[in-house]
Short mmCIF file of C-alpha atoms in Angstrom, two decimals:
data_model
loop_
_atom_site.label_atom_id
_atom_site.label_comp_id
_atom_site.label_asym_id
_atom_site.label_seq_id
_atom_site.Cartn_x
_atom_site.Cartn_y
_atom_site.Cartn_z
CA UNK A 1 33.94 90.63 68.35
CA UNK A 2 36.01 92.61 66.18
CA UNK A 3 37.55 96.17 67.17
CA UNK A 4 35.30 97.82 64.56
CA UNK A 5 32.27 95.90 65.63
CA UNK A 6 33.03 97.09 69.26
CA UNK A 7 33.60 100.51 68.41
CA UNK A 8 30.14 100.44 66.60
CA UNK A 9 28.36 99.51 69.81
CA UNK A 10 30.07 101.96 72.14
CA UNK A 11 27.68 104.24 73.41
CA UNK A 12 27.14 108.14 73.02
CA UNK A 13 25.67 108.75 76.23
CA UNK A 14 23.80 105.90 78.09
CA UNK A 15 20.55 106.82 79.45
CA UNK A 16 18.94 105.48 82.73
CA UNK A 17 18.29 102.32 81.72
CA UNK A 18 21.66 101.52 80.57
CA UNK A 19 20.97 101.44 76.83
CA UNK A 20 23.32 103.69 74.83
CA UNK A 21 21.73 106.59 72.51
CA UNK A 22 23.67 107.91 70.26
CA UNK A 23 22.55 111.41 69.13
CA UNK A 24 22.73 114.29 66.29
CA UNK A 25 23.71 116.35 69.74
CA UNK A 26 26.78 114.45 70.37
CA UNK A 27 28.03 115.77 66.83
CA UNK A 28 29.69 119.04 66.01
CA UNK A 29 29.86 120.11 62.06
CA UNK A 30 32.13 123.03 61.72
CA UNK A 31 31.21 125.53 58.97
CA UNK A 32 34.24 126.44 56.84
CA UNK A 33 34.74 129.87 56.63
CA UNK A 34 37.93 132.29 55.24
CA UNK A 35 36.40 135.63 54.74
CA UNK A 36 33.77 136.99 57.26
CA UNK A 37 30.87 139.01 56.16
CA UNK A 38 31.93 141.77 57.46
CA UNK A 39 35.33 141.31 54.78
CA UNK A 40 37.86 140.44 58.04
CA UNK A 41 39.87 137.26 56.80
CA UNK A 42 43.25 135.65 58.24
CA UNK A 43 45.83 135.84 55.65
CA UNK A 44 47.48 133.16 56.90
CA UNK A 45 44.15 131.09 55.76
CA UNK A 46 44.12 132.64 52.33
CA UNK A 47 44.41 129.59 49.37
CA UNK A 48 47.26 129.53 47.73
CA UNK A 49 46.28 131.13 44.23
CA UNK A 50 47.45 133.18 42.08
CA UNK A 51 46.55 136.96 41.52
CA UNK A 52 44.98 136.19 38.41
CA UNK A 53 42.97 133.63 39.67
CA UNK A 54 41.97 135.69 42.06
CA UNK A 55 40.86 138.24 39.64
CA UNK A 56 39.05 135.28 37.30
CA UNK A 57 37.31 134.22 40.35
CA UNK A 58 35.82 137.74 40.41
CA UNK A 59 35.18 137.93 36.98
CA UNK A 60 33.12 134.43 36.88
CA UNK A 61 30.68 135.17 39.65
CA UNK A 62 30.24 138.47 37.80
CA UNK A 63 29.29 136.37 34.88
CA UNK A 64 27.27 133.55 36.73
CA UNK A 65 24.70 136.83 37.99
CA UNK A 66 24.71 138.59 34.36
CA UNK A 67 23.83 135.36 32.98
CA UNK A 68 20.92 134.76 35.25
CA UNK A 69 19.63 138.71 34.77
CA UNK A 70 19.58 138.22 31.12
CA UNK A 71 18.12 134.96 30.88
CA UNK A 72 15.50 135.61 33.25
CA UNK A 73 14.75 139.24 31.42
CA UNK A 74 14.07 137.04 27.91
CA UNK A 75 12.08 134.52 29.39
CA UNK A 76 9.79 137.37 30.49
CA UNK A 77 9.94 138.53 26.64
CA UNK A 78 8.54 135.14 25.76
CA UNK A 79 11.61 133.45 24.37
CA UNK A 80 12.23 130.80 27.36
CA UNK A 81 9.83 128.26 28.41
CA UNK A 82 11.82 128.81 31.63
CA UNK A 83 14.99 129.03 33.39
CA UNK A 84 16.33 128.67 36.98
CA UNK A 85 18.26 131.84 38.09
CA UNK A 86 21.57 131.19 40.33
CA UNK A 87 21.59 135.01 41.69
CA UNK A 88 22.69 134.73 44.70
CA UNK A 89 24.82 131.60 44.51
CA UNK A 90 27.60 132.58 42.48
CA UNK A 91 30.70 132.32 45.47
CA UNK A 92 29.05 128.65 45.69
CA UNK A 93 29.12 127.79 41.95
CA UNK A 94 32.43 129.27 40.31
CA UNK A 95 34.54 128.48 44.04
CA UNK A 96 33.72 124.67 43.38
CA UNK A 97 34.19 124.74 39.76
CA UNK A 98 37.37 126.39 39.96
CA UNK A 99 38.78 123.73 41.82
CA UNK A 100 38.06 121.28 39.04
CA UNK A 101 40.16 119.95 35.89
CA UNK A 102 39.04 119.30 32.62
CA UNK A 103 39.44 115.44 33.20
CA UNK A 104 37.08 115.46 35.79
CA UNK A 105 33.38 114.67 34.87
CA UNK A 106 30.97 116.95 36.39
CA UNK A 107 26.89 116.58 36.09
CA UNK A 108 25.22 119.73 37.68
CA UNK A 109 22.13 120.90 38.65
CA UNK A 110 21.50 124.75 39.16
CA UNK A 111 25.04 125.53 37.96
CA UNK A 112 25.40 127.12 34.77
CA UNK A 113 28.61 128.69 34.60
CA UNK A 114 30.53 125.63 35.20
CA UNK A 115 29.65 124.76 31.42
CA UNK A 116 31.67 128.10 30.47
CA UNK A 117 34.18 127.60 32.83
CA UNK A 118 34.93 124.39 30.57
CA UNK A 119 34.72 125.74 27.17
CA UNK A 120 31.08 125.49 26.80
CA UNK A 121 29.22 128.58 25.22
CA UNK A 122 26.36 130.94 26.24
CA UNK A 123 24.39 129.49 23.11
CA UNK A 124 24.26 126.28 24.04
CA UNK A 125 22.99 126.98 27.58
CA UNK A 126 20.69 128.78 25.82
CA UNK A 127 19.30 126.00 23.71
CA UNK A 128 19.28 123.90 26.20
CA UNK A 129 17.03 125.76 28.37
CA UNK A 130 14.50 125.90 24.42
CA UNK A 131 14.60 122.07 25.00
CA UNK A 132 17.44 121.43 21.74
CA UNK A 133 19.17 118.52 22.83
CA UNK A 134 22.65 119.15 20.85
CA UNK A 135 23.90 121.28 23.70
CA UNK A 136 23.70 118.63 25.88
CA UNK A 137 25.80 116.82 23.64
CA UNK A 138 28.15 119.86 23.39
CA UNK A 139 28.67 119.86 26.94
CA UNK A 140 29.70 116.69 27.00
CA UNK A 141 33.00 116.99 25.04
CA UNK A 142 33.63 119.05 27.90
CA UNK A 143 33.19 116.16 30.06
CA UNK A 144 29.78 118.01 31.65
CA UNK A 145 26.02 117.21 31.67
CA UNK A 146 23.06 119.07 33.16
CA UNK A 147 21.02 116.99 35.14
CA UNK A 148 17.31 118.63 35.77
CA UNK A 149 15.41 115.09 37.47
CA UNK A 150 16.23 115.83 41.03
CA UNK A 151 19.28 113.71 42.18
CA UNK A 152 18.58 110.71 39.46
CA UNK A 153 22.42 111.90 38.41
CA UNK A 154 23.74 110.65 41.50
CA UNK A 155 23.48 107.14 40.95
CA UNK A 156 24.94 107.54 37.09
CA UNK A 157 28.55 109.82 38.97
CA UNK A 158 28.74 106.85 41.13
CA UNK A 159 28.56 104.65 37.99
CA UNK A 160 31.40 106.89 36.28
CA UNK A 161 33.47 106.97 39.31
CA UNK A 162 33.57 103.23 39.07
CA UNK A 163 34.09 103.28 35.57
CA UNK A 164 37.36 105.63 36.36
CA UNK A 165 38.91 103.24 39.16
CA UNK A 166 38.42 100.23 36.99
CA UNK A 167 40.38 102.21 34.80
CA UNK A 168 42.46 103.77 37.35
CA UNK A 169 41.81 107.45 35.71
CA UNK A 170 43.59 110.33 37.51
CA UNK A 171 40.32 112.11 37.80
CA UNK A 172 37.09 112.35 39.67
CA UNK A 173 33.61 112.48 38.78
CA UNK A 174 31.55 115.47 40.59
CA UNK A 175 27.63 115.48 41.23
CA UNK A 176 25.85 118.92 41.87
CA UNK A 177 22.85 118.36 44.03
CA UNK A 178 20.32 120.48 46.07
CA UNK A 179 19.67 120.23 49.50
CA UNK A 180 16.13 118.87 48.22
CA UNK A 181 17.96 115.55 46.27
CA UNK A 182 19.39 114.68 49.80
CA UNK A 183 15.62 113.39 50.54
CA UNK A 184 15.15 111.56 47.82
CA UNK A 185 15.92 107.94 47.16
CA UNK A 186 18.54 107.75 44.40
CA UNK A 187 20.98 110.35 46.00
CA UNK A 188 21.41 107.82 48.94
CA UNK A 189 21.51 105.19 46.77
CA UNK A 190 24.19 107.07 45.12
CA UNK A 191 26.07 108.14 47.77
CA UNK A 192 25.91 104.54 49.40
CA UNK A 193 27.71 103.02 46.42
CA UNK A 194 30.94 105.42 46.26
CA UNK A 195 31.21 104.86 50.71
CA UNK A 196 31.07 101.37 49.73
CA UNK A 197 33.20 101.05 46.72
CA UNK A 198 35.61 104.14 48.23
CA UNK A 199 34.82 105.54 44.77
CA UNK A 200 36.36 108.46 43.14
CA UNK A 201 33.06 110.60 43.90
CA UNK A 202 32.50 114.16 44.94
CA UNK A 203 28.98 115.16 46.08
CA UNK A 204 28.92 118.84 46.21
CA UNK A 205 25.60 120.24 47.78
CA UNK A 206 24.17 123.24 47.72
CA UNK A 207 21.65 123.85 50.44
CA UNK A 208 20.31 127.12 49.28
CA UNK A 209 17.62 126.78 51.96
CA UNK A 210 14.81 125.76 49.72
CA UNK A 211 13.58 122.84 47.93
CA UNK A 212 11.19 124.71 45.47
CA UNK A 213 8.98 126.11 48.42
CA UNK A 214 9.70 123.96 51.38
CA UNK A 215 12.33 125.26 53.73
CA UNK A 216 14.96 123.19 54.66
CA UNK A 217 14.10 123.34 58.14
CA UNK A 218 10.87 121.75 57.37
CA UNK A 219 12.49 119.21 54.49
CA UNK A 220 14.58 117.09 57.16
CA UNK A 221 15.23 116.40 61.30
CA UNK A 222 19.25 116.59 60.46
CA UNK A 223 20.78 119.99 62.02
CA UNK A 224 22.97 119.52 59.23
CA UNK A 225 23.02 117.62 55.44
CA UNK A 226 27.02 117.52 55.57
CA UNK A 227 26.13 114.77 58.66
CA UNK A 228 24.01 112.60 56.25
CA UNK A 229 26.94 111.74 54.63
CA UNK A 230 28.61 109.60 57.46
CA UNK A 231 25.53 107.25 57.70
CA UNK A 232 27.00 106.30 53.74
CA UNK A 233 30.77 105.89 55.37
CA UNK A 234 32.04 109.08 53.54
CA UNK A 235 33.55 112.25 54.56
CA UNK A 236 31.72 115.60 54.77
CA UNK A 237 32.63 119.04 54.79
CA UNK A 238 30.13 121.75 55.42
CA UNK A 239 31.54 125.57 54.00
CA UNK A 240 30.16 129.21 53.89
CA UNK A 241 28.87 128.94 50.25
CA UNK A 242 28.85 132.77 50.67
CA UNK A 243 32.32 132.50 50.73
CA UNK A 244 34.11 131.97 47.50
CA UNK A 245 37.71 131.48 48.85
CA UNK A 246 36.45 128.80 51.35
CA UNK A 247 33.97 127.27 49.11
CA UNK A 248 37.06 126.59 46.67
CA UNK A 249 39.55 125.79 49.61
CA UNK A 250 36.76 123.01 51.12
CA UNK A 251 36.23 121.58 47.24
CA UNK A 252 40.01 121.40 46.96
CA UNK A 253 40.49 119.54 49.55
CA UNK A 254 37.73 117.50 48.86
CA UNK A 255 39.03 116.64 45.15
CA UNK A 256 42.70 115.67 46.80
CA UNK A 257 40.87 112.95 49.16
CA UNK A 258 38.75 111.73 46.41
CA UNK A 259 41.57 111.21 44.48
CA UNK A 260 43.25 109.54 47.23
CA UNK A 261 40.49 106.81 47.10
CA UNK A 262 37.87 108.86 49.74
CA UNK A 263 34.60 110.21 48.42
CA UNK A 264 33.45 113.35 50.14
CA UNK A 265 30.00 114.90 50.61
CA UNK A 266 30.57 119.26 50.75
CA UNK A 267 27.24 121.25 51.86
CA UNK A 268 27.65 124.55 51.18
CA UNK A 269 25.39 126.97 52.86
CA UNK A 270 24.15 129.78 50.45
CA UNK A 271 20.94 131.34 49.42
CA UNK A 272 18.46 131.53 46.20
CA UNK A 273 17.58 135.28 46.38
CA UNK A 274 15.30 135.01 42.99
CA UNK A 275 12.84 132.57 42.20
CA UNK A 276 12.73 128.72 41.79
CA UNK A 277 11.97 129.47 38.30
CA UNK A 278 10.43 131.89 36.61
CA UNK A 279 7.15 129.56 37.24
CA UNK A 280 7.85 130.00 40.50
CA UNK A 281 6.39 132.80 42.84
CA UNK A 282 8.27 132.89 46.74
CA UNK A 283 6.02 135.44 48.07
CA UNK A 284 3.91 132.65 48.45
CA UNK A 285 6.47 131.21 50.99
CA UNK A 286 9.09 133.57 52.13
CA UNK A 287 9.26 136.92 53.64
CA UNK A 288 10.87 139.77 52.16
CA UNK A 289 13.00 140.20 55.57
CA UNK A 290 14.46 137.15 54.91
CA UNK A 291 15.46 137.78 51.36
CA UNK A 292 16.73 141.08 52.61
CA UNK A 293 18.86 139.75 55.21
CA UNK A 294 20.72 137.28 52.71
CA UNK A 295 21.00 140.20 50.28
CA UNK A 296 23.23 141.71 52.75
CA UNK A 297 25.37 138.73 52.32
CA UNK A 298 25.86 138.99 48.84
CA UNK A 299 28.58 136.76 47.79
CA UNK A 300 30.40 139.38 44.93
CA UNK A 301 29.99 141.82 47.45
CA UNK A 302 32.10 140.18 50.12
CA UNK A 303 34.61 138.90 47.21
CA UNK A 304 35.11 142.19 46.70
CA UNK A 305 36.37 143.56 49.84
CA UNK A 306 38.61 141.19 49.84
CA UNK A 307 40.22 142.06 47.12
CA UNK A 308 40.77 145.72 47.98
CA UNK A 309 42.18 144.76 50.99
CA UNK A 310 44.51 142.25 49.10
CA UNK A 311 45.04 145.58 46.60
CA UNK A 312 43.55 144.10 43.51
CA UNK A 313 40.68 145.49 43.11
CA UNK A 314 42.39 148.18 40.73
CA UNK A 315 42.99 145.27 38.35
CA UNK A 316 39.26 144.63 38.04
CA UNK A 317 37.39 147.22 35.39
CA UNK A 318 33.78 146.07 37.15
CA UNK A 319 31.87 147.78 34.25
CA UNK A 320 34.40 147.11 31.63
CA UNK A 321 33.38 143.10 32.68
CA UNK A 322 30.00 143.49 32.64
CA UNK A 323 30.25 144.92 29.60
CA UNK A 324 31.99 141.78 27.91
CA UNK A 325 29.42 139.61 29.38
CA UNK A 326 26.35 141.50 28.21
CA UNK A 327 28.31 141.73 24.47
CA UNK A 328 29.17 137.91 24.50
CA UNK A 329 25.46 136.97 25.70
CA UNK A 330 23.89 139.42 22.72
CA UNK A 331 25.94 137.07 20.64
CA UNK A 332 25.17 134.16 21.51
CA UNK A 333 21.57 135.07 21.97
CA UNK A 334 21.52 136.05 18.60
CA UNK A 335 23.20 132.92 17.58
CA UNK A 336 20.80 130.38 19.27
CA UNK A 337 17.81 132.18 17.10
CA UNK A 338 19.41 131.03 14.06
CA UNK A 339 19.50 127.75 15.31
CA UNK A 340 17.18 125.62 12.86
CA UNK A 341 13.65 124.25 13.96
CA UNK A 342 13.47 120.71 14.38
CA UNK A 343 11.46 118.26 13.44
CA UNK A 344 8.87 116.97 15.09
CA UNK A 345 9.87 113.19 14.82
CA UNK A 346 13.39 114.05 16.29
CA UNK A 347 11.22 113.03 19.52
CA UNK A 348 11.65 109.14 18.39
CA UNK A 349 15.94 109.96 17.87
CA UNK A 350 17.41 110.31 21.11
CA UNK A 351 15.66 107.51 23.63
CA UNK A 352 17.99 104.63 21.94
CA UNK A 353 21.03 104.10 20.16
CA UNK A 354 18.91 101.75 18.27
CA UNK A 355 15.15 102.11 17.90
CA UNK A 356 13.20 98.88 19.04
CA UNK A 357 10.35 97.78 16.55
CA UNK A 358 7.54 99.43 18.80
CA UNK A 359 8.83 102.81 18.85
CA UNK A 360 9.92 102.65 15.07
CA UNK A 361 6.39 101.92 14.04
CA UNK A 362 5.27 104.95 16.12
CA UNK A 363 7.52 107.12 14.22
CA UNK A 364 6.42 105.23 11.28
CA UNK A 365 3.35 106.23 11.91
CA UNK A 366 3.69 109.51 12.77
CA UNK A 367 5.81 110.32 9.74
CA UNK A 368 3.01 109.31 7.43
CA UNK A 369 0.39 111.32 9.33
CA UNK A 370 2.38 114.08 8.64
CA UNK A 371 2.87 113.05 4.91
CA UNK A 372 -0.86 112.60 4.45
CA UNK A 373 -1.81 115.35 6.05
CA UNK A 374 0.56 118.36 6.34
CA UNK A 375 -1.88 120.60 8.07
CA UNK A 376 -1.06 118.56 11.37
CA UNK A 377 2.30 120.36 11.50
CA UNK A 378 0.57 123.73 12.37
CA UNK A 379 -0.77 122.02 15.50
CA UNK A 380 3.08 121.34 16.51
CA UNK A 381 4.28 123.73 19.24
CA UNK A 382 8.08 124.95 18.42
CA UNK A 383 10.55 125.73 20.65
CA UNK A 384 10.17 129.67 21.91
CA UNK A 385 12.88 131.97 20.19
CA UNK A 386 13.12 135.73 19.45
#
C-alpha cells in the first residue's frame, strides 16, 4: 500500500464499531477577512497597493452600483427585456477583478464591471442585455465572455486552461460562478478536470446566499462551498466578499498558485440586496429583516471607512464620481439606441462557422417567406430600445 493510499484510509474519528467516519465536523474553513464591519483593520494585513489603486478600487464599486441603478431604472421604462442587478456585491466583483491581467481569460456570470475594468464599454453591456450578439464579440478582444446558462462555462475555462498549459501561457483562465452552479453537474465536471490536470484554473464563487429563490442553506448539506472544492483535489479559499481588500488579497493569492500549476476554488460570502432580476420578486422568499441586516454591511460603506482612516478619503470627490458615471452611462445609453435593428434571419448566423445543409434550407426558407410576403415582418418582435 502506498503512503498516499494509507493516508486516504486513515480515519477522522472511529466510531464504536471500529469503522472510521470522516466528517464535514472534523474540518475548519477560515473566512478571510482584513477590514471588520465595524471599519477596525490591522495595518500590518493591509495589501500591498498603491494609493491610487486604492482610490480606483473605490471608484469601481461606485460604478458597479450606478450601473445596476440605471439599468434596472430603464428596464422599468420598457427598454430591457431584463437585467440582473449586482447592488450589493460590488467589494466581491471589482476586489477579484482587480487582481486580474489582461492576459488572463475571464467568463463571468453576475459581474458586469469586470467588462469595463478591461476596456469594454457601457454600450455593449447594454446590448448585450437587448440580446445583440456583437458585444459579446467585443468583449472578447478583451479576453472576457458573459456566461448566463448556469455553470455550462465551467467546463469550456477548464478547456482554455488546458489550452494555455499546452501552450505554456503565463496566464490563467477565471470562471465566475454562483453558489447555485456548485449543484449542478458541469461545474463539477469542470472543476474535476483542472484538480486532475493541475490546470491553470481559478473558480471564483460568489455565494450571495441565493440561487434565484432557494437559500443556500436549503440548496446543499456542505457548511461551506469553499470545502466542495477538495473532493476535486484543489485548493479553496473562503473570503468576506463584503470585504474588498480581502476579497482582492484571497484572489491574489489565488492567481499566484494557479500560476504555479494549482487551481483554486475562492467562495466569497456576500449578499444580493435587489432582485434576481427584474422578473424576479424576493418578497416572495425573504424577509425584509434580512435584507436590512446585510444593508448594514454595505460593502462601499465599509471601503470607505477605511479609507478615512488610511487619510484618503479627501482624494475621492464621491459626487464628482457619480457624476462621471451617470454622464458616461447617458452616453452610452444613447449610443446603444442608435445601434441598427437586425434582421430577423441573423438567428441562422451565429450557431456555426459554417451552416450545415438543414439549417441553410431553414433560412432558405425563411428568407423567401419574407420575400413573398413582407407583411410577416410586422409579426417580428425587435429588440426593446428607447
Amino acid at each position: 500500500m502506498s503512503d498516499r493510499e494509507s493516508d486516504r484510509r486513515v480515519p477522522s474519528a472511529v466510531g464504536d464499531d471500529g469503522v472510521g467516519v470522516l466528517s464535514q465536523s472534523d474540518l475548519t474553513v477560515p473566512t478571510h477577512q482584513i477590514v471588520d464591519p465595524d471599519g477596525s483593520y490591522d495595518p500590518d494585513a493591509v495589501p500591498d497597493l498603491s494609493e491610487e489603486d486604492r482610490c480606483d478600487l473605490y471608484r469601481w464599486m461606485v460604478t458597479d452600483r450606478v450601473f445596476s441603478r440605471r439599468m434596472v431604472k430603464i428596464q422599468r421604462r420598457g427598454e430591457l427585456g431584463t437585467f440582473g442587478s449586482t447592488r450589493g456585491q460590488e467589494a466581491s466583483i471589482v476586489g477579484s477583478a482587480f487582481t486580474l491581467e489582461p492576459e488572463d481569460w475571464l467568463y463571468v456570470g453576475r459581474a458586469w464591471t469586470p467588462m469595463f475594468m478591461r476596456g469594454g464599454s457601457m454600450t455593449d453591456m447594454i446590448n448585450f442585455w437587448r440580446g445583440i450578439e456583437a458585444a459579446q464579440e467585443a468583449f472578447a478582444k478583451q479576453n472576457s465572455q458573459i456566461a448566463i446558462s448556469i455553470g455550462s462555462h465551467v467546463p469550456l475555462v477548464a478547456g482554455l486552461a488546458w489550452g494555455m498549459q499546452l501552450d505554456d501561457a503565463d496566464a490563467v483562465a477565471t470562471a465566475y460562478i454562483g453558489d447555485g452552479a456548485t449543484s449542478t453537474d458541469a461545474v463539477h465536471e469542470g472543476i474535476n478536470l483542472a484538480g486532475a490536470l493541475s490546470l491553470p484554473a481559478l473558480f471564483f464563487c460568489q455565494n450571495n446566499q441565493y440561487a434565484i429563490s432557494m437559500n443556500v442553506e436549503d440548496q446543499t448539506g456542505a457548511e461551506t462551498l469553499a470545502q466542495k472544492a477538495l473532493a476535486h483535489g484543489i485548493d479553496a479559499i473562503r473570503v468576506d466578499g463584503q470585504d474588498v481588500l480581502a476579497v482582492y488579497d484571497a484572489v491574489e493569492t489565488a492567481r499566484e498558485r494557479v500560476k504555479d500549476g494549482d487551481p483554486v476554488f475562492v467562495e466569497s460570502v456576500t449578499y444580493r440586496l435587489d432582485a434576481h432580476t427584474t422578473s424576479d420578486d424576493p418578497t416572495r422568499y425573504r424577509d425584509d429583516d434580512e435584507v436590512r441586516a446585510w444593508e448594514a454591511k454595505d460593502p462601499i460603506e465599509r471601503y470607505r471607512s477605511f479609507l478615512e482612516s488610511e487619510g484618503l478619503w479627501s482624494r475621492i470627490d464621491h459626487d464628482a464620481v457619480v457624476e462621471d458615471i451617470e454622464a458616461e452611462f447617458d452616453e452610452a445609453l444613447a449610443a446603444a439606441n442608435e445601434f441598427e435593428e437586425r434582421r430577423a434571419a441573423e438567428m441562422f448566423a451565429h450557431v456555426y462557422d459554417e451552416a450545415p445543409p438543414e439549417l441553410a434550407r431553414q433560412m432558405e426558407a425563411f428568407e423567401k417567406l419574407l420575400e413573398n410576403r413582407p407583411e410577416m415582418a410586422d409579426y417580428i418582435d425587435q429588440r426593446p430600445k428607447g
